Amino acid sequence: MERHYVGSEIGQLRTVLLHRPRLSLQRLTPSNCQELLFDDVLCVERAVEEHNQFAQLLRDQNINVLLLSELLTETLENPHARKWLLEAQLSDYRLGPTFAQPLREWLGEMPADALSRYLTGGLTWQEIPESLILQRITPQAHSPFITRPLPNHLFTRDTSCWIYQGVSINPMAKAARQRETDNLRAIYRWHPLFQGNHYINYYGDEERRYDHATLEGGDVLVIGNGAVLIGLSERTTLQGVEFLATSLFQHHQANKIILVELPKHRSCMHLDTVMTHLDHDTFSIYPEVIQPNMPCWVLTPDGQGSITHQSPRPLVKILEEVLAVTEIRFITTGGDIFESEREQWNDANNVLTLRPGVVVGYDRNLRTNEKYDKAGITVLTIRGDELGRGRGGARCMSCPIERDGLEGNR
Ligand SMILES: NC(=[NH2+])NCCC[C@H](N)C(=O)O
């Protein structure tokens, strides 16, 4: 049976979920990219090449790489999954019953790989038969899309995140990303890889409106030793964290949630854009946003199935305690104030740790990579000139599903 467990941020990475987008990126244009949370349009061929290079680097390090489109295609072979997902993504409420029903029937007949492509890449009016268009009561379409593309599936870190022995399937904050969660729910509910009771579903897999209780994996750092560091960001709210924390405590998977308050800005939309864990005692931080002494709240179990909190203490003290190290090293973004702002924007701090002291990052972040190198951290570089336009680096483009704990235990 598969072992799904993420014991830390830095232990040996064993299995990771990536998404190599194509159709969704082909559909990004100057007029829709901002709304779809990209800062520019991309050269798609090069983006795909960069992504292949990233996946290959991980495979060369003996890491098992799963691809979201493949899992989704396999999931859609199951008729229950197919029916559920079509209803979730193309509901009567979204499209109106007179059009939605025949559209779902038409899509329902499609081979799984073609359907998977539309469910991630979006569906346009031009792609459906004329006879279906005629079934619409109002024929005037204001957008080329029936369903918009989901280019941010690229950032698999955010939509679901594994914490110790379970997963949170996250209610996303931005409308442009909310349908990603449906695809992930279908995968976790029906794909053979995730069948059985070997992991916990902490949060986010219910048929409800999560309203303000949103949470995204880029804000969640699995520190190890029962601690989780969570950013209260533009995307992750205290409401969302309360639910996740309660579930983690009730399942005895964590005993400390450390909260880092972040400015609500796009440049630091998630905690992992300004802080990542590189080695047992080493973190990368963007000092404009993260200071070692910033006061942080800690949530703990109250002993009766709920949560309580301790008064704020300096981040560095809490980390030293939970990691049981005498001194934490913080490596700040490299260069002068201009260079470091530019490198942070290009995800210099958003590296993916493969094992203690070995990380993957974009080659363009020269100053920061130099500092990592001097500090004894090995940076395996990838090109990200195109991928980076989506505002995410190696950490956000990966969702670890199997990773050792701090002691190397699995
Ligand atoms: N974990 C992360 N830092 N993810 C980056 C996500 C970027 C994506 N374009 C968004 O705005 O949602």
Coordinates of C-alpha atoms and ligand atoms in Angstrom, one line a residue:
M1 CA 0.0 0.0 0.0
E2 CA 1.1 3.6 -0.7
R3 CA 2.5 5.5 2.3
H4 CA 1.3 9.1 2.2
Y5 CA 3.1 11.0 4.9
V6 CA 4.9 14.3 5.1
G7 CA 6.9 14.5 8.3
S8 CA 8.8 17.8 7.7
E9 CA 9.8 20.5 5.2
I10 CA 13.4 19.2 4.9
G11 CA 13.5 15.4 5.2
Q12 CA 14.2 13.3 2.2
L13 CA 11.5 14.0 -0.4
R14 CA 10.1 10.8 -1.9
T15 CA 6.9 11.5 -3.8
V16 CA 5.7 14.8 -5.2
L17 CA 2.7 15.9 -7.3
L18 CA 3.4 18.4 -10.1
H19 CA 1.2 19.8 -12.9
R20 CA 2.6 20.6 -16.4
P21 CA 0.1 23.0 -17.9
R22 CA -0.2 23.6 -21.6
L23 CA -3.7 24.4 -22.7
S24 CA -4.4 26.8 -19.8
L25 CA -1.2 28.7 -20.6
Q26 CA -2.1 28.9 -24.3
R27 CA -5.3 30.6 -23.3
L28 CA -3.6 33.2 -21.1
T29 CA -3.8 36.6 -22.9
P30 CA -3.0 40.2 -21.9
S31 CA -6.7 40.8 -21.4
N32 CA -7.3 37.9 -19.0
C33 CA -3.9 37.1 -17.4
Q34 CA -4.3 39.5 -14.4
E35 CA -7.7 38.1 -13.6
L36 CA -6.2 34.6 -13.8
L37 CA -3.5 35.7 -11.3
F38 CA -0.6 35.7 -13.8
D39 CA 1.5 38.9 -14.3
D40 CA 2.1 38.3 -18.0
V41 CA 1.5 35.9 -20.9
L42 CA 4.1 33.1 -21.4
C43 CA 6.0 31.5 -24.2
V44 CA 4.2 28.2 -23.7
E45 CA 6.7 25.9 -25.4
R46 CA 9.5 27.3 -23.2
A47 CA 7.3 27.1 -20.1
V48 CA 6.7 23.4 -20.8
E49 CA 10.4 22.8 -21.4
E50 CA 11.2 24.5 -18.1
H51 CA 8.7 22.4 -16.4
N52 CA 10.0 19.2 -17.9
Q53 CA 13.5 20.2 -16.8
F54 CA 12.2 20.6 -13.2
A55 CA 10.4 17.3 -13.3
Q56 CA 13.5 15.6 -14.7
L57 CA 15.7 17.1 -12.1
L58 CA 13.5 15.6 -9.4
R59 CA 13.4 12.2 -11.1
D60 CA 17.2 12.2 -11.3
Q61 CA 17.2 12.7 -7.5
N62 CA 15.1 9.5 -7.3
I63 CA 12.0 11.3 -6.4
N64 CA 8.7 9.8 -7.6
V65 CA 6.9 12.5 -9.7
L66 CA 3.1 12.2 -10.1
L67 CA 1.5 14.5 -12.7
L68 CA -1.9 16.0 -11.9
S69 CA -3.3 15.6 -15.5
E70 CA -2.5 11.9 -15.4
L71 CA -4.1 11.4 -12.0
L72 CA -7.2 13.3 -13.2
T73 CA -7.4 11.3 -16.4
E74 CA -7.3 8.0 -14.4
T75 CA -9.8 9.4 -12.0
L76 CA -12.2 10.2 -14.8
E77 CA -12.2 6.6 -15.9
N78 CA -14.5 6.1 -12.9
P79 CA -18.1 7.0 -13.9
H80 CA -19.0 8.2 -10.4
A81 CA -16.0 10.6 -10.3
R82 CA -16.8 11.8 -13.8
K83 CA -20.5 12.5 -13.0
W84 CA -19.6 14.2 -9.7
L85 CA -16.9 16.4 -11.2
L86 CA -19.0 17.5 -14.2
E87 CA -21.7 18.5 -11.8
A88 CA -19.3 20.4 -9.6
Q89 CA -17.6 22.2 -12.5
L90 CA -20.5 22.7 -14.8
S91 CA -23.5 22.9 -12.5
D92 CA -27.0 24.0 -13.4
Y93 CA -26.4 27.0 -11.2
R94 CA -23.3 28.0 -13.1
L95 CA -24.7 27.6 -16.6
G96 CA -28.4 27.3 -16.3
P97 CA -30.1 23.9 -16.5
T98 CA -31.2 24.0 -20.2
F99 CA -27.6 24.3 -21.3
A100 CA -25.7 22.6 -18.5
Q101 CA -27.5 19.3 -18.8
P102 CA -26.9 18.6 -22.5
L103 CA -23.3 20.0 -22.1
R104 CA -22.6 17.6 -19.3
E105 CA -24.0 14.7 -21.4
W106 CA -21.8 15.6 -24.3
L107 CA -18.7 15.9 -22.1
G108 CA -19.6 12.8 -20.2
E109 CA -19.1 10.7 -23.4
M110 CA -15.6 12.0 -24.0
P111 CA -12.5 10.0 -23.5
A112 CA -11.0 10.6 -20.1
D113 CA -7.8 12.3 -21.3
A114 CA -9.8 14.9 -23.4
L115 CA -12.1 15.6 -20.5
S116 CA -9.2 16.0 -18.2
R117 CA -7.7 18.5 -20.6
Y118 CA -10.8 20.6 -20.6
L119 CA -11.3 20.4 -16.9
T120 CA -7.9 22.0 -16.4
G121 CA -7.5 24.0 -19.5
G122 CA -11.0 25.5 -19.8
L123 CA -13.7 25.0 -22.4
T124 CA -14.5 27.5 -25.1
W125 CA -17.7 28.1 -27.1
Q126 CA -15.8 27.2 -30.3
E127 CA -15.1 23.7 -29.0
I128 CA -18.7 22.5 -28.5
P129 CA -21.0 21.3 -31.3
E130 CA -23.3 23.9 -32.9
S131 CA -26.4 21.9 -31.8
L132 CA -25.4 22.5 -28.1
I133 CA -25.0 26.2 -28.6
L134 CA -28.5 26.4 -30.0
Q135 CA -29.8 24.9 -26.8
R136 CA -28.8 28.0 -24.9
I137 CA -31.7 30.3 -24.3
T138 CA -29.7 33.4 -24.7
P139 CA -27.2 32.9 -27.6
Q140 CA -25.0 35.9 -26.8
A141 CA -21.7 34.9 -25.2
H142 CA -19.6 37.7 -23.6
S143 CA -16.6 35.6 -23.0
P144 CA -14.8 33.1 -25.2
F145 CA -15.0 30.7 -22.3
I146 CA -17.8 28.4 -21.0
T147 CA -15.4 27.6 -18.2
R148 CA -12.2 29.5 -17.7
P149 CA -8.8 27.9 -17.7
L150 CA -7.1 27.0 -14.4
P151 CA -3.5 28.0 -15.1
N152 CA -2.7 28.1 -11.4
H153 CA -3.0 24.3 -11.1
L154 CA 0.8 24.8 -11.9
F155 CA 1.1 25.6 -8.2
T156 CA 0.1 22.3 -6.8
R157 CA 1.4 23.3 -3.4
D158 CA -1.6 25.5 -2.8
T159 CA -4.7 23.5 -3.7
S160 CA -3.9 20.6 -1.4
C161 CA -1.3 20.1 1.2
W162 CA -0.1 17.1 3.2
I163 CA 0.7 17.6 6.9
Y164 CA 2.0 14.5 8.7
Q165 CA -0.5 11.7 8.2
G166 CA -3.2 13.5 6.3
V167 CA -4.2 16.1 3.7
S168 CA -6.1 19.3 3.6
I169 CA -8.0 19.9 0.3
N170 CA -8.0 23.6 0.4
P171 CA -10.9 26.1 0.0
M172 CA -9.2 28.7 -2.2
A173 CA -9.5 32.4 -1.6
K174 CA -9.6 33.6 -5.2
A175 CA -12.4 32.9 -7.6
A176 CA -9.8 32.1 -10.3
R177 CA -8.6 29.1 -8.3
Q178 CA -11.7 27.7 -6.6
R179 CA -12.5 25.1 -9.3
E180 CA -9.0 23.6 -8.8
T181 CA -10.2 22.2 -5.5
D182 CA -13.0 20.2 -7.3
N183 CA -10.4 18.5 -9.4
L184 CA -8.3 17.6 -6.4
R185 CA -11.3 16.4 -4.4
A186 CA -12.2 14.0 -7.3
I187 CA -8.6 12.7 -7.4
Y188 CA -8.5 12.1 -3.6
R189 CA -11.9 10.6 -3.5
W190 CA -11.7 8.2 -6.4
H191 CA -8.1 7.7 -7.7
P192 CA -6.9 4.2 -6.7
L193 CA -3.7 5.7 -5.2
F194 CA -5.7 7.4 -2.5
Q195 CA -8.2 4.6 -1.6
G196 CA -8.1 3.1 1.8
N197 CA -7.9 4.5 5.3
H198 CA -4.2 5.1 5.4
Y199 CA -4.5 8.9 5.7
I200 CA -6.7 11.6 7.3
N201 CA -8.7 14.2 5.5
Y202 CA -8.3 17.2 7.7
Y203 CA -10.3 19.9 6.1
G204 CA -11.9 21.1 2.9
D205 CA -13.6 18.0 1.5
E206 CA -17.2 18.7 2.3
E207 CA -20.0 19.9 0.1
R208 CA -20.4 23.3 1.7
R209 CA -19.6 27.0 1.2
Y210 CA -16.4 27.6 3.1
D211 CA -17.0 31.3 3.0
H212 CA -14.2 33.2 4.7
A213 CA -12.5 30.0 6.1
T214 CA -10.0 29.8 3.3
L215 CA -6.6 28.2 3.4
E216 CA -3.8 27.7 0.9
G217 CA -0.9 25.3 1.1
G218 CA 1.7 28.0 0.3
D219 CA 1.0 29.3 3.8
V220 CA 1.6 25.9 5.5
L221 CA 5.1 24.8 6.5
V222 CA 5.4 21.4 8.2
I223 CA 8.2 22.2 10.6
G224 CA 8.3 18.7 12.1
N225 CA 8.1 17.4 15.7
G226 CA 4.4 18.1 15.7
A227 CA 4.7 21.7 14.8
V228 CA 3.2 23.5 11.8
L229 CA 4.0 27.1 10.8
I230 CA 1.1 28.9 9.1
G231 CA 1.0 32.3 7.4
L232 CA -2.1 34.5 7.9
S233 CA -1.9 36.0 4.5
E234 CA -4.0 37.4 1.6
R235 CA -5.2 33.9 1.2
T236 CA -5.2 32.0 4.5
T237 CA -7.6 33.3 7.2
L238 CA -7.7 32.7 10.9
Q239 CA -11.1 31.1 10.3
G240 CA -9.6 28.5 8.0
V241 CA -6.7 27.9 10.4
E242 CA -9.0 27.3 13.3
F243 CA -10.7 24.4 11.4
L244 CA -7.4 22.9 10.3
A245 CA -5.8 23.3 13.7
T246 CA -8.8 21.7 15.5
S247 CA -8.6 18.7 13.1
L248 CA -4.9 18.3 13.4
F249 CA -5.2 18.3 17.2
Q250 CA -8.1 15.9 17.3
H251 CA -6.2 13.5 15.1
H252 CA -3.1 13.9 17.3
Q253 CA -1.1 14.9 14.3
A254 CA 0.2 18.2 15.6
N255 CA 0.4 19.9 19.0
K256 CA 1.6 23.4 18.0
I257 CA 0.4 25.8 15.3
I258 CA 2.7 28.8 15.0
L259 CA 1.0 31.8 13.3
V260 CA 2.9 34.4 11.3
E261 CA 1.0 37.5 10.4
L262 CA 1.8 38.6 6.8
P263 CA 1.0 41.8 5.0
K264 CA -1.9 41.3 2.6
H265 CA 0.1 42.0 -0.6
R266 CA 0.4 40.1 -3.9
S267 CA 4.2 40.1 -3.6
C268 CA 4.0 38.0 -0.4
M269 CA 0.7 36.3 -1.1
H270 CA 1.8 33.1 0.8
L271 CA 4.2 32.5 3.6
D272 CA 6.5 30.4 1.3
T273 CA 7.1 33.5 -0.9
V274 CA 9.1 35.0 2.1
M275 CA 10.2 32.1 4.1
T276 CA 11.3 28.5 3.5
H277 CA 13.1 25.8 5.6
L278 CA 16.4 24.7 4.1
D279 CA 18.2 22.7 6.7
H280 CA 17.7 21.6 10.3
D281 CA 18.7 24.9 11.7
T282 CA 18.4 27.1 8.5
F283 CA 15.6 29.2 7.0
S284 CA 15.6 31.5 4.0
I285 CA 13.7 34.8 4.8
Y286 CA 12.9 38.0 3.0
P287 CA 13.8 40.5 5.8
E288 CA 11.3 43.2 4.7
V289 CA 8.5 40.9 5.8
I290 CA 10.0 38.3 8.1
Q291 CA 12.1 39.3 11.1
P292 CA 13.4 36.7 13.5
N293 CA 12.0 38.6 16.5
M294 CA 8.5 39.1 15.1
P295 CA 5.9 38.1 17.7
C296 CA 3.9 35.0 16.8
W297 CA 0.9 33.4 18.4
V298 CA 1.0 29.7 19.1
L299 CA -2.2 27.6 19.0
T300 CA -2.2 24.4 21.1
P301 CA -4.9 21.8 22.0
D302 CA -7.0 22.7 25.0
G303 CA -7.3 19.1 26.1
Q304 CA -11.0 19.0 25.3
G305 CA -11.0 18.7 21.6
S306 CA -10.6 22.4 20.9
I307 CA -7.9 25.0 20.6
T308 CA -6.4 27.5 22.9
H309 CA -3.5 30.0 22.4
Q310 CA -0.4 31.2 24.1
S311 CA 0.6 34.8 24.1
P312 CA 2.9 35.9 21.3
R313 CA 6.6 35.2 21.5
P314 CA 9.5 35.9 19.1
L315 CA 9.4 33.6 16.0
V316 CA 13.1 32.6 16.5
K317 CA 12.5 31.4 20.1
I318 CA 9.6 29.3 19.1
L319 CA 11.5 27.7 16.2
E320 CA 14.6 27.0 18.3
E321 CA 12.3 25.3 20.8
V322 CA 10.3 23.1 18.4
L323 CA 13.4 22.2 16.3
A324 CA 15.5 21.6 19.4
V325 CA 18.5 23.6 18.0
T326 CA 20.5 26.2 19.9
E327 CA 20.6 28.8 17.2
I328 CA 18.6 29.2 14.0
R329 CA 20.4 30.6 10.9
F330 CA 18.4 33.0 8.8
I331 CA 19.7 33.5 5.3
T332 CA 18.2 36.7 3.9
T333 CA 17.5 37.4 0.2
G334 CA 20.7 38.5 -1.6
G335 CA 21.9 41.8 -3.0
D336 CA 21.1 45.4 -2.2
I337 CA 17.6 46.6 -1.5
F338 CA 16.7 46.7 -5.2
E339 CA 18.2 43.3 -6.0
S340 CA 16.6 41.6 -3.0
E341 CA 13.2 43.1 -3.8
R342 CA 13.5 41.9 -7.4
E343 CA 14.8 38.4 -6.4
Q344 CA 12.1 37.9 -3.8
W345 CA 9.5 38.8 -6.5
N346 CA 11.1 36.1 -8.6
D347 CA 10.9 33.6 -5.8
A348 CA 14.4 33.5 -4.6
N349 CA 13.0 32.5 -1.2
N350 CA 10.6 30.0 -2.6
V351 CA 13.0 27.0 -2.9
L352 CA 12.0 23.3 -2.7
T353 CA 14.1 21.4 -0.2
L354 CA 14.9 17.9 -1.4
R355 CA 16.8 16.8 1.7
P356 CA 18.5 18.7 4.5
G357 CA 20.7 21.4 2.9
V358 CA 19.8 20.6 -0.8
V359 CA 17.3 22.8 -2.5
V360 CA 15.9 23.5 -6.0
G361 CA 15.6 27.2 -7.1
Y362 CA 15.5 29.4 -10.2
D363 CA 18.9 30.1 -11.7
R364 CA 18.1 33.8 -12.2
N365 CA 18.3 34.6 -8.5
L366 CA 22.1 35.1 -8.6
R367 CA 22.6 37.0 -5.4
T368 CA 20.4 34.9 -3.2
N369 CA 21.8 31.6 -4.7
E370 CA 25.3 32.9 -4.0
K371 CA 24.4 33.4 -0.3
Y372 CA 22.8 29.9 0.0
D373 CA 26.0 28.5 -1.5
K374 CA 28.3 30.4 0.9
A375 CA 26.1 29.1 3.8
G376 CA 26.7 25.5 2.6
I377 CA 23.3 25.0 1.1
T378 CA 23.5 23.3 -2.3
V379 CA 21.2 24.9 -4.9
L380 CA 20.2 22.8 -7.9
T381 CA 19.0 25.3 -10.4
I382 CA 16.2 25.3 -12.9
R383 CA 15.3 27.9 -15.5
G384 CA 12.1 29.7 -14.7
D385 CA 12.0 32.8 -17.0
E386 CA 8.6 31.7 -18.2
L387 CA 7.2 29.8 -15.3
G388 CA 8.1 32.6 -12.9
R389 CA 5.6 34.9 -14.5
G390 CA 2.9 33.1 -12.6
R391 CA 4.7 34.2 -9.4
G392 CA 5.8 31.0 -8.0
G393 CA 9.0 29.0 -7.6
A394 CA 10.0 25.4 -7.0
R395 CA 8.2 25.1 -3.7
C396 CA 4.9 26.3 -4.9
M397 CA 5.1 24.2 -8.0
S398 CA 5.3 21.0 -6.0
C399 CA 3.0 19.2 -3.5
P400 CA 5.0 16.6 -1.5
I401 CA 2.9 13.5 -0.7
E402 CA 5.7 11.5 0.8
R403 CA 8.6 13.0 2.8
D404 CA 10.6 11.9 5.8
G405 CA 10.4 13.5 9.2
L406 CA 13.3 15.3 10.8
E407 CA 15.0 12.2 12.1
G408 CA 14.8 10.6 8.7
N409 CA 11.9 8.4 9.9
R410 CA 9.2 7.6 7.5
Ligands
LIG1 N1 2.6 28.9 -2.8 C1 2.7 29.9 -3.6 N2 3.6 30.9 -3.3 N3 2.0 29.9 -4.7 C2 2.0 30.9 -5.7 C3 0.8 31.0 -6.4 C4 0.8 32.0 -7.6 C5 -0.5 32.1 -8.3 N4 -0.4 32.8 -9.5 C6 -1.6 32.7 -7.4 O1 -1.7 33.9 -7.4 O2 -2.3 32.1 -6.7

